[in-house]
Structure formats: C-alpha cells, structure tokens
Short mmCIF file of C-alpha atoms in Angstrom, two decimals:
data_model
loop_
_atom_site.label_atom_id
_atom_site.label_comp_id
_atom_site.label_asym_id
_atom_site.label_seq_id
_atom_site.Cartn_x
_atom_site.Cartn_y
_atom_site.Cartn_z
CA MET D 241 -22.90 40.49 37.77
CA THR D 242 -24.30 38.59 40.94
CA THR D 243 -25.11 35.39 42.16
CA ASN D 244 -28.88 34.80 44.01
CA VAL D 245 -30.33 31.46 45.03
CA VAL D 246 -33.45 30.59 47.14
CA VAL D 247 -34.18 27.13 48.24
CA ALA D 248 -37.58 26.44 49.31
CA THR D 249 -38.47 23.26 52.11
CA TYR D 250 -41.14 22.60 54.22
CA HIS D 251 -39.05 23.73 57.20
CA GLY D 252 -38.04 27.43 55.73
CA VAL D 253 -37.02 29.13 52.87
CA VAL D 254 -33.07 30.24 52.45
CA LEU D 255 -31.89 32.86 50.71
CA GLY D 256 -28.44 33.35 49.57
CA CYS D 257 -26.13 35.69 47.18
CA ASP D 258 -22.72 36.63 46.92
CA SER D 259 -21.43 40.53 47.53
CA LEU D 260 -19.45 41.62 44.52
CA SER D 261 -20.88 44.43 42.72
CA SER D 262 -19.55 44.79 39.32
CA ILE D 263 -19.73 47.57 36.48
CA THR D 264 -19.42 45.77 33.00
CA GLU D 265 -19.46 47.86 29.53
CA ARG D 266 -19.80 46.17 26.08
CA ALA D 267 -16.27 46.17 24.26
CA PHE D 268 -15.07 45.27 20.90
CA PHE D 269 -11.88 43.47 20.57
CA PRO D 270 -11.54 42.84 16.86
CA PHE D 271 -7.84 40.92 17.35
CA ARG D 272 -9.65 38.49 19.27
CA GLN D 273 -12.54 37.81 17.02
CA PRO D 274 -12.50 36.31 13.22
CA ASN D 275 -13.58 38.27 10.81
CA ALA D 276 -13.39 41.17 12.61
CA LEU D 277 -11.28 43.06 10.28
CA ALA D 278 -12.84 44.16 7.22
CA ARG D 279 -11.40 43.21 3.61
CA ASP D 280 -11.94 43.63 -0.05
CA ALA D 281 -13.05 41.14 -2.45
CA ASN D 282 -9.30 39.78 -2.77
CA GLY D 283 -9.18 39.45 0.50
CA ASP D 284 -6.60 42.17 1.27
CA LEU D 285 -7.07 44.03 4.78
CA MET D 286 -9.04 47.63 3.94
CA THR D 287 -7.80 50.82 5.68
CA ASP D 288 -9.17 54.27 5.62
CA PRO D 289 -7.21 57.30 3.78
CA GLN D 290 -4.89 57.89 6.59
CA GLY D 291 -3.99 54.03 6.37
CA ARG D 292 -5.76 52.62 9.46
CA LEU D 293 -7.52 49.40 9.71
CA LEU D 294 -11.20 49.25 9.14
CA LEU D 295 -13.20 47.05 11.28
CA VAL D 296 -16.30 45.34 10.71
CA TYR D 297 -18.87 46.20 13.12
CA SER D 298 -21.78 44.04 14.73
CA ASP D 299 -23.48 43.91 17.96
CA GLN D 300 -22.40 40.42 18.35
CA ASN D 301 -18.81 41.04 18.42
CA LEU D 302 -19.74 42.93 21.31
CA THR D 303 -18.12 41.54 24.51
CA PRO D 304 -19.37 41.99 28.44
CA THR D 305 -16.51 43.02 29.79
CA PRO D 306 -15.86 44.46 33.56
CA THR D 307 -14.52 47.52 34.48
CA ASN D 308 -14.83 48.20 38.18
CA VAL D 309 -15.61 45.87 40.91
CA MET D 310 -16.75 46.29 44.32
CA GLY D 311 -16.88 44.09 47.72
CA GLY D 312 -18.84 43.99 50.52
CA VAL D 313 -22.25 44.80 48.80
CA GLN D 314 -25.64 44.38 50.53
CA LYS D 315 -27.52 42.61 47.88
CA MET D 316 -30.00 41.07 50.30
CA PHE D 317 -32.60 43.10 52.53
CA LEU D 318 -35.74 42.98 54.61
CA LEU D 319 -38.72 44.81 53.08
CA HIS D 320 -41.32 44.16 55.30
CA GLU D 321 -42.08 42.45 58.36
CA GLY D 322 -44.98 43.08 61.16
CA PRO D 323 -46.79 44.42 63.09
CA ASP D 324 -45.84 42.46 66.56
CA PRO D 325 -42.19 41.42 66.54
CA SER D 326 -43.22 38.57 69.31
CA ASN D 327 -45.75 37.03 66.36
CA ILE D 328 -45.18 37.87 62.78
CA GLU D 329 -47.97 37.98 60.64
CA CYS D 330 -46.22 39.21 57.42
CA SER D 331 -42.68 38.80 56.43
CA VAL D 332 -40.67 39.28 52.68
CA ALA D 333 -37.31 39.53 51.83
CA ALA D 334 -35.50 39.88 48.86
CA VAL D 335 -32.04 39.66 46.92
CA THR D 336 -31.44 41.69 44.04
CA SER D 337 -29.71 41.33 40.59
CA GLY D 338 -28.90 43.51 37.75
CA LEU D 339 -28.76 47.19 38.39
CA GLY D 340 -26.68 48.15 41.58
CA THR D 341 -28.23 51.60 41.96
CA LEU D 342 -30.75 53.86 40.71
CA ASN D 343 -29.89 57.57 40.62
CA GLY D 344 -27.11 57.08 42.77
CA VAL D 345 -29.05 55.33 45.77
CA VAL D 346 -27.88 51.64 46.10
CA ILE D 347 -30.93 49.21 45.80
CA ALA D 348 -30.79 48.16 49.67
CA GLU D 349 -31.04 51.90 50.86
CA LEU D 350 -33.95 52.20 48.25
CA ALA D 351 -35.34 48.58 50.23
CA ALA D 352 -35.11 50.31 53.50
CA ARG D 353 -36.74 53.50 52.20
CA PHE D 354 -39.81 51.44 51.28
CA ARG D 355 -39.81 49.35 54.54
CA TRP D 356 -39.80 52.27 56.38
CA ARG D 357 -42.86 54.08 54.35
CA GLU D 358 -44.77 51.03 54.67
CA ARG D 359 -44.20 50.05 58.37
CA GLY D 360 -47.89 50.31 59.54
CA HIS D 361 -49.44 48.68 56.79
CA ALA D 362 -51.21 45.64 57.47
CA TYR D 363 -50.10 43.13 54.49
CA THR D 364 -52.13 39.46 54.48
CA LYS D 365 -50.15 38.49 51.48
CA ALA D 366 -47.02 38.69 50.24
CA ILE D 367 -47.25 39.20 46.80
CA ASP D 368 -48.95 42.37 47.86
CA VAL D 369 -45.84 43.24 49.41
CA LEU D 370 -44.02 42.59 46.51
CA THR D 371 -46.47 44.83 44.01
CA ASP D 372 -46.34 47.69 46.18
CA PHE D 373 -42.50 47.48 46.10
CA LEU D 374 -42.35 47.17 42.33
CA ASP D 375 -45.01 50.28 41.95
CA PHE D 376 -42.14 52.03 44.54
CA VAL D 377 -39.14 51.15 42.35
CA ARG D 378 -40.41 51.35 38.67
CA PRO D 379 -40.47 55.39 38.60
CA GLN D 380 -37.03 55.54 39.92
CA TRP D 381 -35.90 52.72 37.37
CA GLU D 382 -37.42 54.71 34.61
CA ALA D 383 -35.84 57.92 35.54
CA ALA D 384 -32.52 55.85 35.86
CA VAL D 385 -32.41 54.60 32.79
CA TYR D 386 -34.24 57.64 30.68
CA PHE D 387 -37.40 55.53 30.14
CA ASP D 388 -39.31 58.43 28.36
CA ASP D 389 -36.28 58.95 25.99
CA VAL D 390 -35.57 55.78 24.62
CA ASP D 391 -37.38 54.19 21.75
CA GLU D 392 -40.17 52.03 22.33
CA ALA D 393 -38.53 49.12 20.43
CA PHE D 394 -35.28 49.83 22.38
CA ARG D 395 -37.00 49.68 25.86
CA PRO D 396 -36.97 45.43 25.94
CA ASN D 397 -33.17 46.02 26.31
CA LEU D 398 -32.89 48.32 28.95
CA ASP D 399 -31.03 46.78 31.85
CA ASP D 400 -33.29 45.51 34.22
CA LEU D 401 -33.66 45.60 38.22
CA LYS D 402 -34.41 41.86 39.28
CA PHE D 403 -35.20 40.64 42.73
CA LEU D 404 -35.40 36.81 44.00
CA ALA D 405 -38.23 37.03 46.98
CA SER D 406 -39.42 35.22 49.68
CA GLY D 407 -42.25 35.69 52.11
CA TYR D 408 -45.55 34.80 53.87
CA GLY D 409 -48.63 36.34 54.93
CA SER D 410 -51.46 35.95 57.03
CA ASP D 411 -53.51 34.62 54.16
CA ASP D 412 -50.74 32.56 52.44
CA GLU D 413 -50.76 28.80 53.21
CA TYR D 414 -47.05 28.62 52.70
CA ILE D 415 -43.85 30.97 52.56
CA LYS D 416 -43.87 31.64 48.78
CA VAL D 417 -41.06 32.52 46.38
CA PHE D 418 -40.90 35.21 43.52
CA HIS D 419 -38.84 36.24 40.47
CA VAL D 420 -39.73 39.93 40.23
CA SER D 421 -38.93 41.89 37.33
CA VAL D 422 -38.98 45.92 37.09
CA SER D 423 -38.51 45.99 33.66
CA GLN D 424 -41.19 43.76 32.77
CA GLN D 425 -43.24 44.58 35.46
CA SER D 426 -43.79 41.18 36.64
CA VAL D 427 -43.85 39.33 39.83
CA VAL D 428 -43.98 35.79 39.25
CA GLU D 429 -44.54 32.95 41.81
CA GLN D 430 -41.75 30.30 41.14
CA PHE D 431 -43.65 26.98 42.98
CA PRO D 432 -47.17 27.16 42.81
CA GLU D 433 -48.02 23.78 42.81
CA PRO D 434 -47.63 20.98 45.84
CA PRO D 435 -45.20 20.31 47.23
CA HIS D 436 -44.08 24.07 46.91
CA CYS D 437 -40.51 23.17 47.44
CA SER D 438 -37.58 23.54 45.17
CA ALA D 439 -34.94 25.84 44.39
CA THR D 440 -34.35 28.87 41.76
CA TRP D 441 -31.87 31.43 41.02
CA ALA D 442 -30.71 34.39 39.19
CA GLY D 443 -27.67 36.25 37.83
CA GLN D 444 -24.40 34.35 36.94
CA THR D 445 -25.25 30.86 37.85
CA ASN D 446 -23.83 28.55 35.19
CA SER D 447 -22.08 26.61 37.58
CA ILE D 448 -25.14 25.82 39.95
CA ALA D 449 -27.27 25.20 37.07
CA ASN D 450 -24.62 22.48 35.87
CA LEU D 451 -24.70 20.86 39.78
CA VAL D 452 -28.00 20.87 40.40
CA ASN D 453 -29.38 20.04 36.59
CA GLY D 454 -26.21 18.62 35.02
CA ARG D 455 -26.29 21.48 32.52
CA ASN D 456 -26.91 25.04 31.95
CA PHE D 457 -28.47 27.35 29.15
CA ILE D 458 -25.21 27.83 27.20
CA THR D 459 -24.62 24.21 27.34
CA GLU D 460 -28.50 23.61 26.03
CA TRP D 461 -28.07 26.00 23.58
CA LYS D 462 -24.76 24.78 22.09
CA LEU D 463 -25.93 20.94 21.97
CA ASN D 464 -28.98 21.79 20.60
CA ARG D 465 -27.38 23.67 17.93
CA ALA D 466 -25.02 20.97 17.36
CA LEU D 467 -27.68 18.42 17.10
CA ALA D 468 -29.74 20.32 14.33
CA GLU D 469 -26.44 20.57 12.50
CA ALA D 470 -25.61 16.78 12.82
CA LEU D 471 -29.35 15.85 11.96
CA ARG D 472 -28.89 18.01 8.73
CA THR D 473 -25.64 16.72 7.99
CA GLN D 474 -27.16 13.10 8.29
CA ARG D 475 -29.86 13.92 6.45
CA GLU D 476 -28.33 15.03 3.14
CA SER D 477 -25.74 12.22 3.21
CA LEU D 478 -28.72 9.68 3.58
CA VAL D 479 -30.30 11.24 0.66
CA ALA D 480 -27.07 11.27 -1.26
CA SER D 481 -26.22 7.93 -0.29
CA VAL D 482 -29.64 6.69 -1.41
CA LEU D 483 -29.68 8.59 -4.96
CA GLU D 484 -26.23 7.03 -5.66
CA GLN D 485 -27.36 3.37 -4.76
CA LEU D 486 -30.74 4.27 -6.89
CA ARG D 487 -28.27 5.31 -10.19
CA ALA D 488 -25.29 2.38 -9.47
CA GLN D 489 -28.65 0.11 -10.11
CA GLY D 490 -29.75 1.59 -12.92
CA VAL D 491 -32.63 3.63 -11.47
CA GLN D 492 -33.79 6.55 -13.34
CA VAL D 493 -33.54 9.26 -10.63
CA PRO D 494 -34.57 12.88 -12.52
CA GLU D 495 -32.19 15.63 -12.18
CA PRO D 496 -32.36 17.85 -10.21
CA PHE D 497 -33.95 15.61 -7.88
CA ASN D 498 -36.14 17.51 -5.43
CA ALA D 499 -38.14 16.07 -2.60
CA VAL D 500 -39.63 17.12 0.54
CA ILE D 501 -38.32 14.47 3.28
CA ASP D 502 -40.95 14.23 6.35
CA GLU D 503 -38.81 13.68 9.33
CA GLU D 504 -39.74 13.61 13.30
CA ILE D 505 -37.60 15.67 15.14
CA PRO D 506 -37.82 15.51 19.03
CA ALA D 507 -38.85 19.28 20.18
CA SER D 508 -35.91 19.17 22.82
CA LEU D 509 -33.45 16.99 24.33
CA PRO D 510 -34.79 15.38 27.39
CA TRP D 511 -32.90 17.40 30.04
CA ASP D 512 -35.24 17.40 32.73
CA ASP D 513 -34.50 13.29 33.29
CA VAL D 514 -30.83 14.79 34.52
CA HIS D 515 -30.73 16.13 37.54
CA ALA D 516 -29.38 16.37 40.99
CA PRO D 517 -31.59 13.76 43.45
CA ILE D 518 -32.42 16.37 46.42
CA ASP D 519 -35.50 15.78 48.46
CA TRP D 520 -36.32 19.31 48.44
CA GLN D 521 -39.03 19.39 50.63
CA ASN D 522 -37.69 17.25 53.40
CA LEU D 523 -34.29 19.26 53.36
CA PRO D 524 -33.61 20.12 57.44
CA VAL D 525 -32.67 24.01 57.77
CA GLN D 526 -29.36 23.51 58.60
CA SER D 527 -29.05 21.13 55.40
CA ALA D 528 -30.89 23.90 52.97
CA VAL D 529 -28.40 26.52 54.64
CA ASP D 530 -25.34 24.42 53.86
CA LEU D 531 -26.58 23.61 50.38
CA VAL D 532 -27.15 27.46 49.54
CA SER D 533 -24.03 28.17 51.03
CA THR D 534 -22.51 25.52 48.70
CA LEU D 535 -24.38 26.81 45.23
CA VAL D 536 -23.46 30.53 45.64
CA ASN D 537 -19.63 29.18 46.65
CA ALA D 538 -19.31 27.13 43.82
CA GLU D 539 -20.27 30.11 41.64
CA SER D 540 -17.91 32.16 43.04
CA ALA D 541 -15.12 29.70 42.98
CA ILE D 542 -15.46 29.25 39.15
CA GLN D 543 -15.36 32.96 38.64
CA LYS D 544 -12.08 33.00 40.89
CA PHE D 545 -10.15 30.23 39.24
CA SER D 546 -11.43 31.22 35.72
CA HIS D 547 -9.48 33.52 33.29
CA GLY D 548 -10.24 37.23 33.81
CA ILE D 549 -11.74 39.55 36.21
CA ALA D 550 -14.18 37.64 38.60
CA THR D 551 -17.39 39.52 38.56
CA VAL D 552 -19.17 37.24 41.57
CA GLY D 553 -17.81 36.60 45.06
CA GLY D 554 -16.63 37.81 48.43
CA ARG D 555 -18.55 37.09 51.36
CA THR D 556 -21.32 34.58 50.89
CA ARG D 557 -24.46 36.04 52.53
CA ILE D 558 -27.29 33.82 53.73
CA GLY D 559 -31.02 34.59 55.21
CA LEU D 560 -33.66 32.62 56.48
CA MET D 561 -37.03 32.82 56.24
CA ARG D 562 -39.35 31.29 58.94
CA ARG D 563 -43.19 31.50 59.42
CA GLY D 564 -43.85 33.57 62.52
CA THR D 565 -40.07 34.27 63.29
CA PRO D 566 -37.89 37.48 62.60
CA PHE D 567 -36.09 37.20 59.05
CA ALA D 568 -32.45 36.16 60.38
CA PHE D 569 -29.42 37.13 58.69
CA LEU D 570 -27.18 34.48 59.75
CA ASN D 571 -23.51 35.48 60.98
CA GLU D 572 -23.49 38.62 59.25
CA PRO D 573 -20.42 40.57 60.07
CA GLU D 574 -20.10 43.70 62.35
CA ILE D 575 -18.28 46.74 60.73
CA VAL D 576 -15.43 47.19 62.69
CA HIS D 577 -12.53 49.47 63.14
CA HIS D 578 -9.25 48.04 62.69
CA HIS D 579 -6.84 50.26 61.86
CA VAL D 580 -6.07 52.12 65.05
CA GLY D 581 -2.55 53.11 64.61
CA TYR D 582 0.01 53.17 66.58
CA HIS D 583 -1.39 52.15 69.99
CA TYR D 584 1.35 51.20 72.47
CA ASP D 585 -0.09 53.23 74.95
CA ALA D 586 -3.57 51.67 74.91
#
C-alpha cells in the first residue's frame, strides 16, 4: 500500500507520500472467520476421506495480507520540465500508488525514461504531458498484468497503477491536479471549478479522510448499512404496532395483511456538512507543506501502532510545485556510506 496527498493553494501545490512499498497477497484464514468451516445438515464439521477439515470458499473471505515490506522507495518523481531552466514554461510531477514495478522496472525509473524521451518536447498543457505518459506506460502495464491473456470480463479487476499528478503549461491558467488511472486509461482533473484549491489523496488514506472530512469510506459504508437496517427494523416494528392496536380496538384486518408502504429515505447522510474548516486557497506555502506532512505522517502513525505489519510509513517525502520555478524535492537525503569499517587510521 501507499499514501499520496496533494494540497492545492493559490501559492502553489504540495505533493506528499510515504516511502514504504509492500507486496500483498490475498489469504484465507478459516479459523479467524465465522462459517468458514464446512458443516453438514446437523451442524457437524465435514471432512474429506482422509479426515481433513473442509472449508467453505468465498472471495469475501480472502484478506489482503502483506508478505514483504521494503523502505526507501521513491514514489515521487518529475515527469517533464522545460524548456528553459531560468523560465520554466511547463512542469509536471506525480506520486504513484498501486503497482510498484512493471516488468522488473520501478515506476520512478519508468518516469525517468519518459522524461528523457520527451525532454525536447514543447508542451503547453499539463494534461498533454500526462496523456503522453499514460500512452507510454499503458503497453508496459498490459504486459505486466498479461492483459491480452485475461478474460475481458475480469480485466476491470486487474491490479491498477495510479498517479496523483500536478503541473502547468504556458496555456494553463493555474496549476492543475489530476488523478491518473492506467487501468481505466483516464486523466481526470480534480479541482476544475474556481478557486481550484483543495486536497485530494490516494492509496491507504482512512486516517487522512478522518482528519479532513470527519469520516472515511469504510465509516460511510458501515453507517449507511446500519441506517438502512435500523430503518427496516423500525418500519417492521411500526407496522406491527399499528396492526396490533387496530386489532385490539376491534378493527377487522385481513390476514395476511399485505401493503405497500411509501417512505422517504434520504439518498445519503449529509456527510459534506462535516469537515475540517481549512482555508485551502489562502494557505501559505509553508503551512501547506506542514499540512501535507501532517496528513501523511498521521496515516503512517496509525499503521505503525495498529495490529499487523505496517504497509505505510518510512520517510515522508514532500514536493513543491510553483509556477515558473523548478519542481522542488524538499529535504531529500543524500545517499551516503556510513559503514566504513574499522577506520582508526583515518
């Protein structure tokens, strides 16, 4: 998993991500899940002729389980910048989530190859850079997931490669932010309406969503289901109570009683009314950097202190996109050689 965050303000766009990469497999844990062991009509456990327990298989019982975690992964990279270093007319950078490699090549290296290939191209719009990058990556993604050999109905379930990208060209009125999906072959701008400022995120981001919006996708799903069940129970109880009182007062109610009861149920709870009061557009650059760091670190902290293997964490990386200046990687460490042996005779 990974954590990507982008905050757009009037003064610039800040990108952030963690630096852990994990390999995750779907595993079946029958002794942790109810009804995973097969039972006969009498409720007794079923076994095969060799006496081994039989399991009830279901895709819903498969749990994503990390099998390997590596640190120091570069998930943020520059896709295009130029042509004049002293007066940059086009700059696009991105952070990645999803697949960490394609055909044995890390995504940052693929981005570097694209940047080298397009170094002389005079782009005027950020979306054109991302469209060309998508065309560059797509054939390699198809080879990595064996796209041509997969049944068409299953292709939407293939592992995706995603990007959060930010950039501008000379024809762009403001620095833009995009979600890019290689699987869906889509490049979607995130804040097309004025003031074009807000935050977006991708990957493992439940804690980030909780901090900014007061809820996350899992919370919404669970509460919506609980609300629907509560309304169903209330409806049945109300109808039963009314029928009981009618009968008690001598009203002849047909048996069985069949009726269609109209009720108005809101399409969703007013989730958008609950969020942190952040003045996105007027955030100073330093405040935006601090905010992105806080959000990424919050997700890393929850992973660190939760049960199981942390799949988000490591060094928090920050990038700053401002018009007319080179894209800046903030406080990136140099690769050094610490283990110099027994150096008494320096």
